[in-house]
Every structure is written in C-alpha cells, then in structure tokens.
mmCIF file with all atom_site columns, C-alpha atoms in Angstrom:
data_model
loop_
_atom_site.group_PDB
_atom_site.id
_atom_site.type_symbol
_atom_site.label_atom_id
_atom_site.label_alt_id
_atom_site.label_comp_id
_atom_site.label_asym_id
_atom_site.label_entity_id
_atom_site.label_seq_id
_atom_site.pdbx_PDB_ins_code
_atom_site.Cartn_x
_atom_site.Cartn_y
_atom_site.Cartn_z
_atom_site.occupancy
_atom_site.B_iso_or_equiv
_atom_site.pdbx_formal_charge
_atom_site.auth_seq_id
_atom_site.auth_comp_id
_atom_site.auth_asym_id
_atom_site.auth_atom_id
_atom_site.pdbx_PDB_model_num
ATOM 1   C CA . ASP A 1 1   ? 122.463 111.125 84.219  1.00 0.00 ? 20  ASP A CA 1
ATOM 2   C CA . GLY A 1 2   ? 120.160 108.237 84.001  1.00 0.00 ? 21  GLY A CA 1
ATOM 3   C CA . GLY A 1 3   ? 117.419 108.374 86.479  1.00 0.00 ? 22  GLY A CA 1
ATOM 4   C CA . ILE A 1 4   ? 113.534 108.037 87.218  1.00 0.00 ? 23  ILE A CA 1
ATOM 5   C CA . THR A 1 5   ? 111.326 111.300 86.913  1.00 0.00 ? 24  THR A CA 1
ATOM 6   C CA . GLN A 1 6   ? 108.120 111.611 88.850  1.00 0.00 ? 25  GLN A CA 1
ATOM 7   C CA . SER A 1 7   ? 105.601 114.604 88.362  1.00 0.00 ? 26  SER A CA 1
ATOM 8   C CA . PRO A 1 8   ? 104.139 116.538 89.669  1.00 0.00 ? 27  PRO A CA 1
ATOM 9   C CA . LYS A 1 9   ? 106.028 116.385 92.961  1.00 0.00 ? 28  LYS A CA 1
ATOM 10  C CA . TYR A 1 10  ? 102.441 117.791 94.525  1.00 0.00 ? 29  TYR A CA 1
ATOM 11  C CA . LEU A 1 11  ? 99.072  117.027 93.149  1.00 0.00 ? 30  LEU A CA 1
ATOM 12  C CA . PHE A 1 12  ? 95.774  118.003 94.713  1.00 0.00 ? 31  PHE A CA 1
ATOM 13  C CA . ARG A 1 13  ? 92.531  116.205 93.596  1.00 0.00 ? 32  ARG A CA 1
ATOM 14  C CA . LYS A 1 14  ? 89.173  116.931 94.679  1.00 0.00 ? 33  LYS A CA 1
ATOM 15  C CA . GLU A 1 15  ? 86.551  114.300 95.583  1.00 0.00 ? 34  GLU A CA 1
ATOM 16  C CA . GLY A 1 16  ? 85.470  112.224 92.556  1.00 0.00 ? 35  GLY A CA 1
ATOM 17  C CA . GLN A 1 17  ? 88.125  113.114 90.421  1.00 0.00 ? 36  GLN A CA 1
ATOM 18  C CA . ASN A 1 18  ? 90.761  110.702 88.586  1.00 0.00 ? 37  ASN A CA 1
ATOM 19  C CA . VAL A 1 19  ? 94.256  112.075 88.210  1.00 0.00 ? 38  VAL A CA 1
ATOM 20  C CA . THR A 1 20  ? 97.477  110.694 86.753  1.00 0.00 ? 39  THR A CA 1
ATOM 21  C CA . LEU A 1 21  ? 101.141 110.409 87.991  1.00 0.00 ? 40  LEU A CA 1
ATOM 22  C CA . SER A 1 22  ? 103.514 110.130 86.074  1.00 0.00 ? 41  SER A CA 1
ATOM 23  C CA . CYS A 1 23  ? 106.795 107.855 85.819  1.00 0.00 ? 42  CYS A CA 1
ATOM 24  C CA . GLU A 1 24  ? 109.396 108.071 83.334  1.00 0.00 ? 43  GLU A CA 1
ATOM 25  C CA . GLN A 1 25  ? 112.786 106.346 83.461  1.00 0.00 ? 44  GLN A CA 1
ATOM 26  C CA . ASN A 1 26  ? 115.703 106.772 81.167  1.00 0.00 ? 45  ASN A CA 1
ATOM 27  C CA . LEU A 1 27  ? 117.734 103.623 82.580  1.00 0.00 ? 46  LEU A CA 1
ATOM 28  C CA . ASN A 1 28  ? 116.841 101.051 79.768  1.00 0.00 ? 47  ASN A CA 1
ATOM 29  C CA . HIS A 1 29  ? 114.825 99.093  82.941  1.00 0.00 ? 48  HIS A CA 1
ATOM 30  C CA . ASP A 1 30  ? 112.711 96.245  81.846  1.00 0.00 ? 49  ASP A CA 1
ATOM 31  C CA . ALA A 1 31  ? 110.580 96.292  85.088  1.00 0.00 ? 50  ALA A CA 1
ATOM 32  C CA . MET A 1 32  ? 108.751 99.186  86.983  1.00 0.00 ? 51  MET A CA 1
ATOM 33  C CA . TYR A 1 33  ? 106.666 99.723  90.407  1.00 0.00 ? 52  TYR A CA 1
ATOM 34  C CA . TRP A 1 34  ? 104.409 101.677 91.901  1.00 0.00 ? 53  TRP A CA 1
ATOM 35  C CA . TYR A 1 35  ? 104.322 101.976 95.522  1.00 0.00 ? 54  TYR A CA 1
ATOM 36  C CA . ARG A 1 36  ? 101.764 103.884 98.139  1.00 0.00 ? 55  ARG A CA 1
ATOM 37  C CA . GLN A 1 37  ? 103.731 104.948 101.179 1.00 0.00 ? 56  GLN A CA 1
ATOM 38  C CA . ASP A 1 38  ? 101.693 105.761 104.561 1.00 0.00 ? 57  ASP A CA 1
ATOM 39  C CA . PRO A 1 39  ? 103.423 106.846 107.506 1.00 0.00 ? 58  PRO A CA 1
ATOM 40  C CA . GLY A 1 40  ? 104.120 103.769 110.145 1.00 0.00 ? 59  GLY A CA 1
ATOM 41  C CA . GLN A 1 41  ? 103.237 101.599 106.850 1.00 0.00 ? 60  GLN A CA 1
ATOM 42  C CA . GLY A 1 42  ? 106.160 100.894 104.595 1.00 0.00 ? 61  GLY A CA 1
ATOM 43  C CA . LEU A 1 43  ? 105.471 100.599 101.038 1.00 0.00 ? 62  LEU A CA 1
ATOM 44  C CA . ARG A 1 44  ? 102.913 98.911  99.563  1.00 0.00 ? 63  ARG A CA 1
ATOM 45  C CA . LEU A 1 45  ? 102.748 97.646  96.094  1.00 0.00 ? 64  LEU A CA 1
ATOM 46  C CA . ILE A 1 46  ? 100.335 98.812  94.002  1.00 0.00 ? 65  ILE A CA 1
ATOM 47  C CA . TYR A 1 47  ? 100.966 97.398  90.541  1.00 0.00 ? 66  TYR A CA 1
ATOM 48  C CA . TYR A 1 48  ? 104.378 96.410  88.623  1.00 0.00 ? 67  TYR A CA 1
ATOM 49  C CA . SER A 1 49  ? 105.362 95.379  85.209  1.00 0.00 ? 68  SER A CA 1
ATOM 50  C CA . GLN A 1 50  ? 108.362 93.636  84.085  1.00 0.00 ? 69  GLN A CA 1
ATOM 51  C CA . ILE A 1 51  ? 107.863 94.347  80.533  1.00 0.00 ? 70  ILE A CA 1
ATOM 52  C CA . VAL A 1 52  ? 105.911 96.439  78.020  1.00 0.00 ? 71  VAL A CA 1
ATOM 53  C CA . ASN A 1 53  ? 101.864 95.952  77.383  1.00 0.00 ? 72  ASN A CA 1
ATOM 54  C CA . ASP A 1 54  ? 102.126 93.737  80.436  1.00 0.00 ? 73  ASP A CA 1
ATOM 55  C CA . PHE A 1 55  ? 101.308 94.261  83.967  1.00 0.00 ? 74  PHE A CA 1
ATOM 56  C CA . GLN A 1 56  ? 100.267 92.860  87.095  1.00 0.00 ? 75  GLN A CA 1
ATOM 57  C CA . LYS A 1 57  ? 98.157  93.896  90.337  1.00 0.00 ? 76  LYS A CA 1
ATOM 58  C CA . GLY A 1 58  ? 99.785  94.385  93.959  1.00 0.00 ? 77  GLY A CA 1
ATOM 59  C CA . ASP A 1 59  ? 98.725  94.034  97.021  1.00 0.00 ? 78  ASP A CA 1
ATOM 60  C CA . ILE A 1 60  ? 96.489  97.118  97.024  1.00 0.00 ? 79  ILE A CA 1
ATOM 61  C CA . ALA A 1 61  ? 95.597  97.793  93.263  1.00 0.00 ? 80  ALA A CA 1
ATOM 62  C CA . GLU A 1 62  ? 91.879  98.304  93.980  1.00 0.00 ? 81  GLU A CA 1
ATOM 63  C CA . GLY A 1 63  ? 91.005  102.213 92.914  1.00 0.00 ? 82  GLY A CA 1
ATOM 64  C CA . TYR A 1 64  ? 94.169  102.310 90.487  1.00 0.00 ? 83  TYR A CA 1
ATOM 65  C CA . SER A 1 65  ? 95.033  101.647 87.017  1.00 0.00 ? 84  SER A CA 1
ATOM 66  C CA . VAL A 1 66  ? 98.248  101.671 84.944  1.00 0.00 ? 85  VAL A CA 1
ATOM 67  C CA . SER A 1 67  ? 99.753  101.321 81.285  1.00 0.00 ? 86  SER A CA 1
ATOM 68  C CA . ARG A 1 68  ? 102.665 100.456 79.778  1.00 0.00 ? 87  ARG A CA 1
ATOM 69  C CA . GLU A 1 69  ? 102.739 101.522 76.717  1.00 0.00 ? 88  GLU A CA 1
ATOM 70  C CA . LYS A 1 70  ? 106.373 102.635 76.329  1.00 0.00 ? 89  LYS A CA 1
ATOM 71  C CA . LYS A 1 71  ? 109.445 100.930 78.143  1.00 0.00 ? 90  LYS A CA 1
ATOM 72  C CA . GLU A 1 72  ? 110.357 104.000 79.538  1.00 0.00 ? 91  GLU A CA 1
ATOM 73  C CA . SER A 1 73  ? 106.767 105.349 80.801  1.00 0.00 ? 92  SER A CA 1
ATOM 74  C CA . PHE A 1 74  ? 104.465 103.356 83.438  1.00 0.00 ? 93  PHE A CA 1
ATOM 75  C CA . PRO A 1 75  ? 102.003 105.922 84.610  1.00 0.00 ? 94  PRO A CA 1
ATOM 76  C CA . LEU A 1 76  ? 99.462  105.431 87.589  1.00 0.00 ? 95  LEU A CA 1
ATOM 77  C CA . THR A 1 77  ? 95.791  106.676 87.611  1.00 0.00 ? 96  THR A CA 1
ATOM 78  C CA . VAL A 1 78  ? 94.159  107.357 91.045  1.00 0.00 ? 97  VAL A CA 1
ATOM 79  C CA . THR A 1 79  ? 90.244  106.829 90.068  1.00 0.00 ? 98  THR A CA 1
ATOM 80  C CA . SER A 1 80  ? 87.460  107.994 92.251  1.00 0.00 ? 99  SER A CA 1
ATOM 81  C CA . ALA A 1 81  ? 86.878  104.123 93.713  1.00 0.00 ? 100 ALA A CA 1
ATOM 82  C CA . GLN A 1 82  ? 89.838  104.968 95.457  1.00 0.00 ? 101 GLN A CA 1
ATOM 83  C CA . LYS A 1 83  ? 88.647  106.045 98.677  1.00 0.00 ? 102 LYS A CA 1
ATOM 84  C CA . ASN A 1 84  ? 91.697  107.163 100.767 1.00 0.00 ? 103 ASN A CA 1
ATOM 85  C CA . PRO A 1 85  ? 94.076  108.194 98.213  1.00 0.00 ? 104 PRO A CA 1
ATOM 86  C CA . THR A 1 86  ? 95.675  110.752 100.417 1.00 0.00 ? 105 THR A CA 1
ATOM 87  C CA . ALA A 1 87  ? 99.347  109.301 100.235 1.00 0.00 ? 106 ALA A CA 1
ATOM 88  C CA . PHE A 1 88  ? 103.084 109.672 99.053  1.00 0.00 ? 107 PHE A CA 1
ATOM 89  C CA . TYR A 1 89  ? 103.472 107.731 95.665  1.00 0.00 ? 108 TYR A CA 1
ATOM 90  C CA . LEU A 1 90  ? 106.881 106.299 94.811  1.00 0.00 ? 109 LEU A CA 1
ATOM 91  C CA . CYS A 1 91  ? 107.584 104.686 91.493  1.00 0.00 ? 110 CYS A CA 1
ATOM 92  C CA . ALA A 1 92  ? 110.758 102.226 91.138  1.00 0.00 ? 111 ALA A CA 1
ATOM 93  C CA . SER A 1 93  ? 112.415 100.342 88.548  1.00 0.00 ? 112 SER A CA 1
ATOM 94  C CA . SER A 1 94  ? 114.607 97.639  88.036  1.00 0.00 ? 113 SER A CA 1
ATOM 95  C CA . MET A 1 95  ? 117.018 95.565  85.471  1.00 0.00 ? 114 MET A CA 1
ATOM 96  C CA . GLY A 1 96  ? 115.452 92.253  85.183  1.00 0.00 ? 115 GLY A CA 1
ATOM 97  C CA . GLY A 1 97  ? 116.398 90.269  88.461  1.00 0.00 ? 116 GLY A CA 1
ATOM 98  C CA . VAL A 1 98  ? 115.513 92.627  91.259  1.00 0.00 ? 117 VAL A CA 1
ATOM 99  C CA . GLY A 1 99  ? 117.604 90.318  93.522  1.00 0.00 ? 118 GLY A CA 1
ATOM 100 C CA . ASN A 1 100 ? 120.809 91.190  92.165  1.00 0.00 ? 119 ASN A CA 1
ATOM 101 C CA . TYR A 1 101 ? 120.148 94.776  91.544  1.00 0.00 ? 120 TYR A CA 1
ATOM 102 C CA . GLY A 1 102 ? 117.430 96.124  93.825  1.00 0.00 ? 121 GLY A CA 1
ATOM 103 C CA . TYR A 1 103 ? 115.602 99.201  92.663  1.00 0.00 ? 122 TYR A CA 1
ATOM 104 C CA . THR A 1 104 ? 115.921 102.666 91.826  1.00 0.00 ? 123 THR A CA 1
ATOM 105 C CA . PHE A 1 105 ? 113.415 104.555 93.069  1.00 0.00 ? 124 PHE A CA 1
ATOM 106 C CA . GLY A 1 106 ? 111.893 108.140 91.918  1.00 0.00 ? 125 GLY A CA 1
ATOM 107 C CA . SER A 1 107 ? 111.596 111.236 93.926  1.00 0.00 ? 126 SER A CA 1
ATOM 108 C CA . GLY A 1 108 ? 107.996 110.635 94.722  1.00 0.00 ? 127 GLY A CA 1
ATOM 109 C CA . THR A 1 109 ? 104.623 112.452 94.634  1.00 0.00 ? 128 THR A CA 1
ATOM 110 C CA . ARG A 1 110 ? 102.582 113.876 97.179  1.00 0.00 ? 129 ARG A CA 1
ATOM 111 C CA . LEU A 1 111 ? 98.748  113.511 96.294  1.00 0.00 ? 130 LEU A CA 1
ATOM 112 C CA . THR A 1 112 ? 96.279  115.261 98.887  1.00 0.00 ? 131 THR A CA 1
ATOM 113 C CA . VAL A 1 113 ? 92.459  115.420 98.569  1.00 0.00 ? 132 VAL A CA 1
ATOM 114 C CA . VAL A 1 114 ? 91.009  118.159 98.824  1.00 0.00 ? 133 VAL A CA 1
ATOM 115 C CA . ALA B 2 1   ? 106.642 84.779  100.165 1.00 0.00 ? 19  ALA B CA 1
ATOM 116 C CA . GLN B 2 2   ? 108.916 86.887  101.826 1.00 0.00 ? 20  GLN B CA 1
ATOM 117 C CA . SER B 2 3   ? 108.277 89.115  105.030 1.00 0.00 ? 21  SER B CA 1
ATOM 118 C CA . VAL B 2 4   ? 109.928 91.772  106.855 1.00 0.00 ? 22  VAL B CA 1
ATOM 119 C CA . THR B 2 5   ? 109.936 93.404  110.530 1.00 0.00 ? 23  THR B CA 1
ATOM 120 C CA . GLN B 2 6   ? 111.552 95.901  111.655 1.00 0.00 ? 24  GLN B CA 1
ATOM 121 C CA . LEU B 2 7   ? 111.930 96.010  115.346 1.00 0.00 ? 25  LEU B CA 1
ATOM 122 C CA . ASP B 2 8   ? 111.748 99.620  116.292 1.00 0.00 ? 26  ASP B CA 1
ATOM 123 C CA . SER B 2 9   ? 109.664 102.530 114.665 1.00 0.00 ? 27  SER B CA 1
ATOM 124 C CA . GLN B 2 10  ? 112.004 105.368 116.445 1.00 0.00 ? 28  GLN B CA 1
ATOM 125 C CA . VAL B 2 11  ? 115.472 104.905 117.222 1.00 0.00 ? 29  VAL B CA 1
ATOM 126 C CA . PRO B 2 12  ? 116.934 108.509 119.049 1.00 0.00 ? 30  PRO B CA 1
ATOM 127 C CA . VAL B 2 13  ? 120.553 108.654 119.436 1.00 0.00 ? 31  VAL B CA 1
ATOM 128 C CA . PHE B 2 14  ? 123.031 111.608 120.477 1.00 0.00 ? 32  PHE B CA 1
ATOM 129 C CA . GLU B 2 15  ? 125.940 112.296 117.485 1.00 0.00 ? 33  GLU B CA 1
ATOM 130 C CA . GLU B 2 16  ? 128.840 110.274 117.796 1.00 0.00 ? 34  GLU B CA 1
ATOM 131 C CA . ALA B 2 17  ? 126.792 107.338 119.392 1.00 0.00 ? 35  ALA B CA 1
ATOM 132 C CA . PRO B 2 18  ? 126.702 103.937 117.947 1.00 0.00 ? 36  PRO B CA 1
ATOM 133 C CA . VAL B 2 19  ? 123.520 102.997 116.636 1.00 0.00 ? 37  VAL B CA 1
ATOM 134 C CA . GLU B 2 20  ? 121.927 99.721  115.491 1.00 0.00 ? 38  GLU B CA 1
ATOM 135 C CA . LEU B 2 21  ? 118.545 99.079  113.482 1.00 0.00 ? 39  LEU B CA 1
ATOM 136 C CA . ARG B 2 22  ? 117.018 95.838  113.601 1.00 0.00 ? 40  ARG B CA 1
ATOM 137 C CA . CYS B 2 23  ? 115.958 93.886  110.757 1.00 0.00 ? 41  CYS B CA 1
ATOM 138 C CA . ASN B 2 24  ? 114.239 90.109  110.707 1.00 0.00 ? 42  ASN B CA 1
ATOM 139 C CA . TYR B 2 25  ? 113.071 88.455  107.874 1.00 0.00 ? 43  TYR B CA 1
ATOM 140 C CA . SER B 2 26  ? 111.115 85.662  107.267 1.00 0.00 ? 44  SER B CA 1
ATOM 141 C CA . SER B 2 27  ? 111.183 83.340  103.544 1.00 0.00 ? 45  SER B CA 1
ATOM 142 C CA . SER B 2 28  ? 111.182 79.873  102.512 1.00 0.00 ? 46  SER B CA 1
ATOM 143 C CA . VAL B 2 29  ? 113.485 80.382  99.885  1.00 0.00 ? 47  VAL B CA 1
ATOM 144 C CA . SER B 2 30  ? 116.949 81.980  99.564  1.00 0.00 ? 48  SER B CA 1
ATOM 145 C CA . VAL B 2 31  ? 117.021 85.463  99.876  1.00 0.00 ? 49  VAL B CA 1
ATOM 146 C CA . TYR B 2 32  ? 118.370 88.854  98.996  1.00 0.00 ? 50  TYR B CA 1
ATOM 147 C CA . LEU B 2 33  ? 118.516 91.817  101.660 1.00 0.00 ? 51  LEU B CA 1
ATOM 148 C CA . PHE B 2 34  ? 118.418 95.331  101.074 1.00 0.00 ? 52  PHE B CA 1
ATOM 149 C CA . TRP B 2 35  ? 118.896 98.240  103.404 1.00 0.00 ? 53  TRP B CA 1
ATOM 150 C CA . TYR B 2 36  ? 117.412 101.683 102.042 1.00 0.00 ? 54  TYR B CA 1
ATOM 151 C CA . VAL B 2 37  ? 117.478 105.227 103.243 1.00 0.00 ? 55  VAL B CA 1
ATOM 152 C CA . GLN B 2 38  ? 115.060 108.049 102.882 1.00 0.00 ? 56  GLN B CA 1
ATOM 153 C CA . TYR B 2 39  ? 115.428 111.724 103.518 1.00 0.00 ? 57  TYR B CA 1
ATOM 154 C CA . PRO B 2 40  ? 112.206 113.663 103.825 1.00 0.00 ? 58  PRO B CA 1
ATOM 155 C CA . ASN B 2 41  ? 110.004 113.981 100.702 1.00 0.00 ? 59  ASN B CA 1
ATOM 156 C CA . GLN B 2 42  ? 112.312 112.148 98.868  1.00 0.00 ? 60  GLN B CA 1
ATOM 157 C CA . GLY B 2 43  ? 112.548 108.672 97.147  1.00 0.00 ? 61  GLY B CA 1
ATOM 158 C CA . LEU B 2 44  ? 114.346 105.509 98.703  1.00 0.00 ? 62  LEU B CA 1
ATOM 159 C CA . GLN B 2 45  ? 118.128 105.298 98.176  1.00 0.00 ? 63  GLN B CA 1
ATOM 160 C CA . LEU B 2 46  ? 119.961 101.964 98.300  1.00 0.00 ? 64  LEU B CA 1
ATOM 161 C CA . LEU B 2 47  ? 122.263 102.185 100.950 1.00 0.00 ? 65  LEU B CA 1
ATOM 162 C CA . LEU B 2 48  ? 123.753 98.256  100.790 1.00 0.00 ? 66  LEU B CA 1
ATOM 163 C CA . LYS B 2 49  ? 122.687 94.840  99.545  1.00 0.00 ? 67  LYS B CA 1
ATOM 164 C CA . TYR B 2 50  ? 123.658 91.402  100.724 1.00 0.00 ? 68  TYR B CA 1
ATOM 165 C CA . LEU B 2 51  ? 123.326 88.990  97.779  1.00 0.00 ? 69  LEU B CA 1
ATOM 166 C CA . SER B 2 52  ? 125.821 86.061  98.590  1.00 0.00 ? 70  SER B CA 1
ATOM 167 C CA . GLY B 2 53  ? 129.178 85.419  99.655  1.00 0.00 ? 71  GLY B CA 1
ATOM 168 C CA . SER B 2 54  ? 131.010 87.501  102.817 1.00 0.00 ? 72  SER B CA 1
ATOM 169 C CA . THR B 2 55  ? 127.804 88.120  105.662 1.00 0.00 ? 73  THR B CA 1
ATOM 170 C CA . LEU B 2 56  ? 129.042 91.676  106.114 1.00 0.00 ? 74  LEU B CA 1
ATOM 171 C CA . VAL B 2 57  ? 128.304 94.395  103.722 1.00 0.00 ? 75  VAL B CA 1
ATOM 172 C CA . LYS B 2 58  ? 129.102 98.006  104.260 1.00 0.00 ? 76  LYS B CA 1
ATOM 173 C CA . SER B 2 59  ? 128.074 101.410 102.511 1.00 0.00 ? 77  SER B CA 1
ATOM 174 C CA . ILE B 2 60  ? 130.642 104.123 101.646 1.00 0.00 ? 78  ILE B CA 1
ATOM 175 C CA . ASN B 2 61  ? 129.265 106.317 104.234 1.00 0.00 ? 79  ASN B CA 1
ATOM 176 C CA . GLY B 2 62  ? 130.011 103.673 107.534 1.00 0.00 ? 80  GLY B CA 1
ATOM 177 C CA . PHE B 2 63  ? 127.219 101.854 107.649 1.00 0.00 ? 81  PHE B CA 1
ATOM 178 C CA . GLU B 2 64  ? 127.449 97.880  107.973 1.00 0.00 ? 82  GLU B CA 1
ATOM 179 C CA . ALA B 2 65  ? 125.306 94.886  108.192 1.00 0.00 ? 83  ALA B CA 1
ATOM 180 C CA . GLU B 2 66  ? 125.661 91.368  108.790 1.00 0.00 ? 84  GLU B CA 1
ATOM 181 C CA . PHE B 2 67  ? 123.333 88.744  107.336 1.00 0.00 ? 85  PHE B CA 1
ATOM 182 C CA . ASN B 2 68  ? 122.780 86.126  110.196 1.00 0.00 ? 86  ASN B CA 1
ATOM 183 C CA . LYS B 2 69  ? 120.975 82.916  108.338 1.00 0.00 ? 87  LYS B CA 1
ATOM 184 C CA . SER B 2 70  ? 120.234 81.039  111.509 1.00 0.00 ? 88  SER B CA 1
ATOM 185 C CA . GLN B 2 71  ? 118.778 84.199  113.486 1.00 0.00 ? 89  GLN B CA 1
ATOM 186 C CA . THR B 2 72  ? 117.431 85.682  109.821 1.00 0.00 ? 90  THR B CA 1
ATOM 187 C CA . SER B 2 73  ? 118.639 88.978  110.634 1.00 0.00 ? 91  SER B CA 1
ATOM 188 C CA . PHE B 2 74  ? 120.197 91.961  109.000 1.00 0.00 ? 92  PHE B CA 1
ATOM 189 C CA . HIS B 2 75  ? 120.609 94.605  111.504 1.00 0.00 ? 93  HIS B CA 1
ATOM 190 C CA . LEU B 2 76  ? 122.289 97.756  110.373 1.00 0.00 ? 94  LEU B CA 1
ATOM 191 C CA . ARG B 2 77  ? 124.772 99.107  112.331 1.00 0.00 ? 95  ARG B CA 1
ATOM 192 C CA . LYS B 2 78  ? 126.713 102.528 112.540 1.00 0.00 ? 96  LYS B CA 1
ATOM 193 C CA . PRO B 2 79  ? 129.950 102.710 114.994 1.00 0.00 ? 97  PRO B CA 1
ATOM 194 C CA . SER B 2 80  ? 129.198 106.634 115.197 1.00 0.00 ? 98  SER B CA 1
ATOM 195 C CA . VAL B 2 81  ? 126.397 108.472 113.929 1.00 0.00 ? 99  VAL B CA 1
ATOM 196 C CA . HIS B 2 82  ? 126.394 112.126 112.452 1.00 0.00 ? 100 HIS B CA 1
ATOM 197 C CA . ILE B 2 83  ? 123.451 114.749 112.662 1.00 0.00 ? 101 ILE B CA 1
ATOM 198 C CA . SER B 2 84  ? 123.000 113.886 108.586 1.00 0.00 ? 102 SER B CA 1
ATOM 199 C CA . ASP B 2 85  ? 122.014 110.374 109.165 1.00 0.00 ? 103 ASP B CA 1
ATOM 200 C CA . THR B 2 86  ? 118.622 111.273 110.234 1.00 0.00 ? 104 THR B CA 1
ATOM 201 C CA . ALA B 2 87  ? 116.503 109.966 107.928 1.00 0.00 ? 105 ALA B CA 1
ATOM 202 C CA . GLU B 2 88  ? 114.319 106.723 107.601 1.00 0.00 ? 106 GLU B CA 1
ATOM 203 C CA . TYR B 2 89  ? 115.651 103.595 106.970 1.00 0.00 ? 107 TYR B CA 1
ATOM 204 C CA . PHE B 2 90  ? 113.887 100.766 105.450 1.00 0.00 ? 108 PHE B CA 1
ATOM 205 C CA . CYS B 2 91  ? 115.037 96.827  105.381 1.00 0.00 ? 109 CYS B CA 1
ATOM 206 C CA . ALA B 2 92  ? 113.962 95.126  102.473 1.00 0.00 ? 110 ALA B CA 1
ATOM 207 C CA . VAL B 2 93  ? 113.930 91.121  101.328 1.00 0.00 ? 111 VAL B CA 1
ATOM 208 C CA . SER B 2 94  ? 113.450 89.807  97.781  1.00 0.00 ? 112 SER B CA 1
ATOM 209 C CA . GLY B 2 95  ? 113.727 85.914  96.841  1.00 0.00 ? 113 GLY B CA 1
ATOM 210 C CA . ASN B 2 96  ? 113.618 84.383  93.666  1.00 0.00 ? 114 ASN B CA 1
ATOM 211 C CA . ASN B 2 97  ? 110.476 85.821  92.149  1.00 0.00 ? 115 ASN B CA 1
ATOM 212 C CA . ASN B 2 98  ? 111.606 89.339  92.245  1.00 0.00 ? 116 ASN B CA 1
ATOM 213 C CA . ASP B 2 99  ? 108.820 90.447  94.535  1.00 0.00 ? 117 ASP B CA 1
ATOM 214 C CA . MET B 2 100 ? 110.757 92.978  97.052  1.00 0.00 ? 118 MET B CA 1
ATOM 215 C CA . ARG B 2 101 ? 109.000 93.367  100.385 1.00 0.00 ? 119 ARG B CA 1
ATOM 216 C CA . PHE B 2 102 ? 109.867 96.193  102.948 1.00 0.00 ? 120 PHE B CA 1
ATOM 217 C CA . GLY B 2 103 ? 109.589 96.747  106.373 1.00 0.00 ? 121 GLY B CA 1
ATOM 218 C CA . ALA B 2 104 ? 107.603 99.729  108.067 1.00 0.00 ? 122 ALA B CA 1
ATOM 219 C CA . GLY B 2 105 ? 110.593 101.732 108.392 1.00 0.00 ? 123 GLY B CA 1
ATOM 220 C CA . THR B 2 106 ? 112.856 102.912 111.446 1.00 0.00 ? 124 THR B CA 1
ATOM 221 C CA . ARG B 2 107 ? 113.003 106.637 112.070 1.00 0.00 ? 125 ARG B CA 1
ATOM 222 C CA . LEU B 2 108 ? 116.565 107.517 112.930 1.00 0.00 ? 126 LEU B CA 1
ATOM 223 C CA . THR B 2 109 ? 116.922 110.825 114.802 1.00 0.00 ? 127 THR B CA 1
ATOM 224 C CA . VAL B 2 110 ? 120.367 111.962 115.844 1.00 0.00 ? 128 VAL B CA 1
ATOM 225 C CA . LYS B 2 111 ? 120.800 114.804 118.099 1.00 0.00 ? 129 LYS B CA 1
ATOM 226 C CA . PRO B 2 112 ? 123.277 117.009 119.110 1.00 0.00 ? 130 PRO B CA 1
#
C-alpha cells in the first residue's frame, strides 16, 4: 500500500545534539512538507519542497534544515540552534496542486529533549 | 494569504447527540477547504473537502460540512456522534498558491 513512513515514532535528544527525522513516501507525490504540532497551536509549517533539489522555508524554519535529494525522501534535521524542539513532527505530501488533492500525512515523530 | 479560525478548542458531547465544530476562514482568493481528523499519537487523516460545486460535502462516516461563502464558514456537523468519533479535528484552507493553513484544532470528546 502507498503511504508516508516517518521514523522513528519516538525520539529523545540531549541538549546540544542534532537529530534527523526520516520521511519516506511511495505515492509518487511531487511536493513534501514538514509541520510542527504543539498543543493548542495547530500545525505550523517548517519547510516544504515542491520538486527534487529545491525547498523553501515555512513560517518557523529557524533551527531546522532539510534536504530533497530524492523524490521519495525529505529528511528533517533539528539542530542545536532550535531552542525548544520538544514537539510532535508531521510529514506530509501532495500530488502537485494541493488545492485539488489535499495532503497525505505520515503518523508522526514525537521528539523530546532530555 | 489565507487563515483559519476554529472557534472552539474543546467540544464535549454525549453519545448520540448532534455536534457542530465551527470553522471560519479568511482569504482574498478562491479557496479550497478541508477537514482533517487526528487520533492520539497519529497523523492527520482527510475527512472531507470542498473544491467547487455543491456547497454541502459529506464523509463516509456521517460527517458533513457546508461551505458558506457569504459567512466565510465551513462548519462540520454530525447528527449523532459515537464514542469512536472522539478525536481532534482540524479545519484547513488552501488557495491557488498551494499553501495550506490549518486552524488550531477542536478536541471533540464524546461521553457515554
């Protein structure tokens, strides 16, 4: 079955460490997105990519980095510059025009700073 | 740019009662509207969407939403809820720029 796979499901990070969250899709979707979810704040866009080797900052990109070397993969690195990284991270993809198709979401990664 | 306001952060209801989750949007262009549902520790699942045509759209599990352009609203309704409908619901709006904006979410709790 086609879908989006996020791994790991739970991730613990020590202060000052960089961590990378994986997002893989086999839907042949062109566009991929990373969102951060905090209680009571909905989803906030971190980065998005509409084509391989190209990506744009979202509303809260500071302290994060991404790459898009393959159509299927869009990993997110949470760097030590992100001062409050504890959150639920969601990856999504869409087939071209999001207005027509909406997003398909992964099951999320919960990141906790210890 | 588009924005979404979900007017209720929490909605408690009893089983078999009707429910309405309210959503208002703002946009200067034509919009596409969506409702997503999220169960605990999971991603979001598309519940229903309005793209064009009939203003009343329905999901397979009994939810419906009506696009009201004059009131810039897209409220979600169900005539009789079940315990299994307990979840968080997100309203989202997208314009021609492929930028989707989400509301803050409404937590629906169905009590026996």
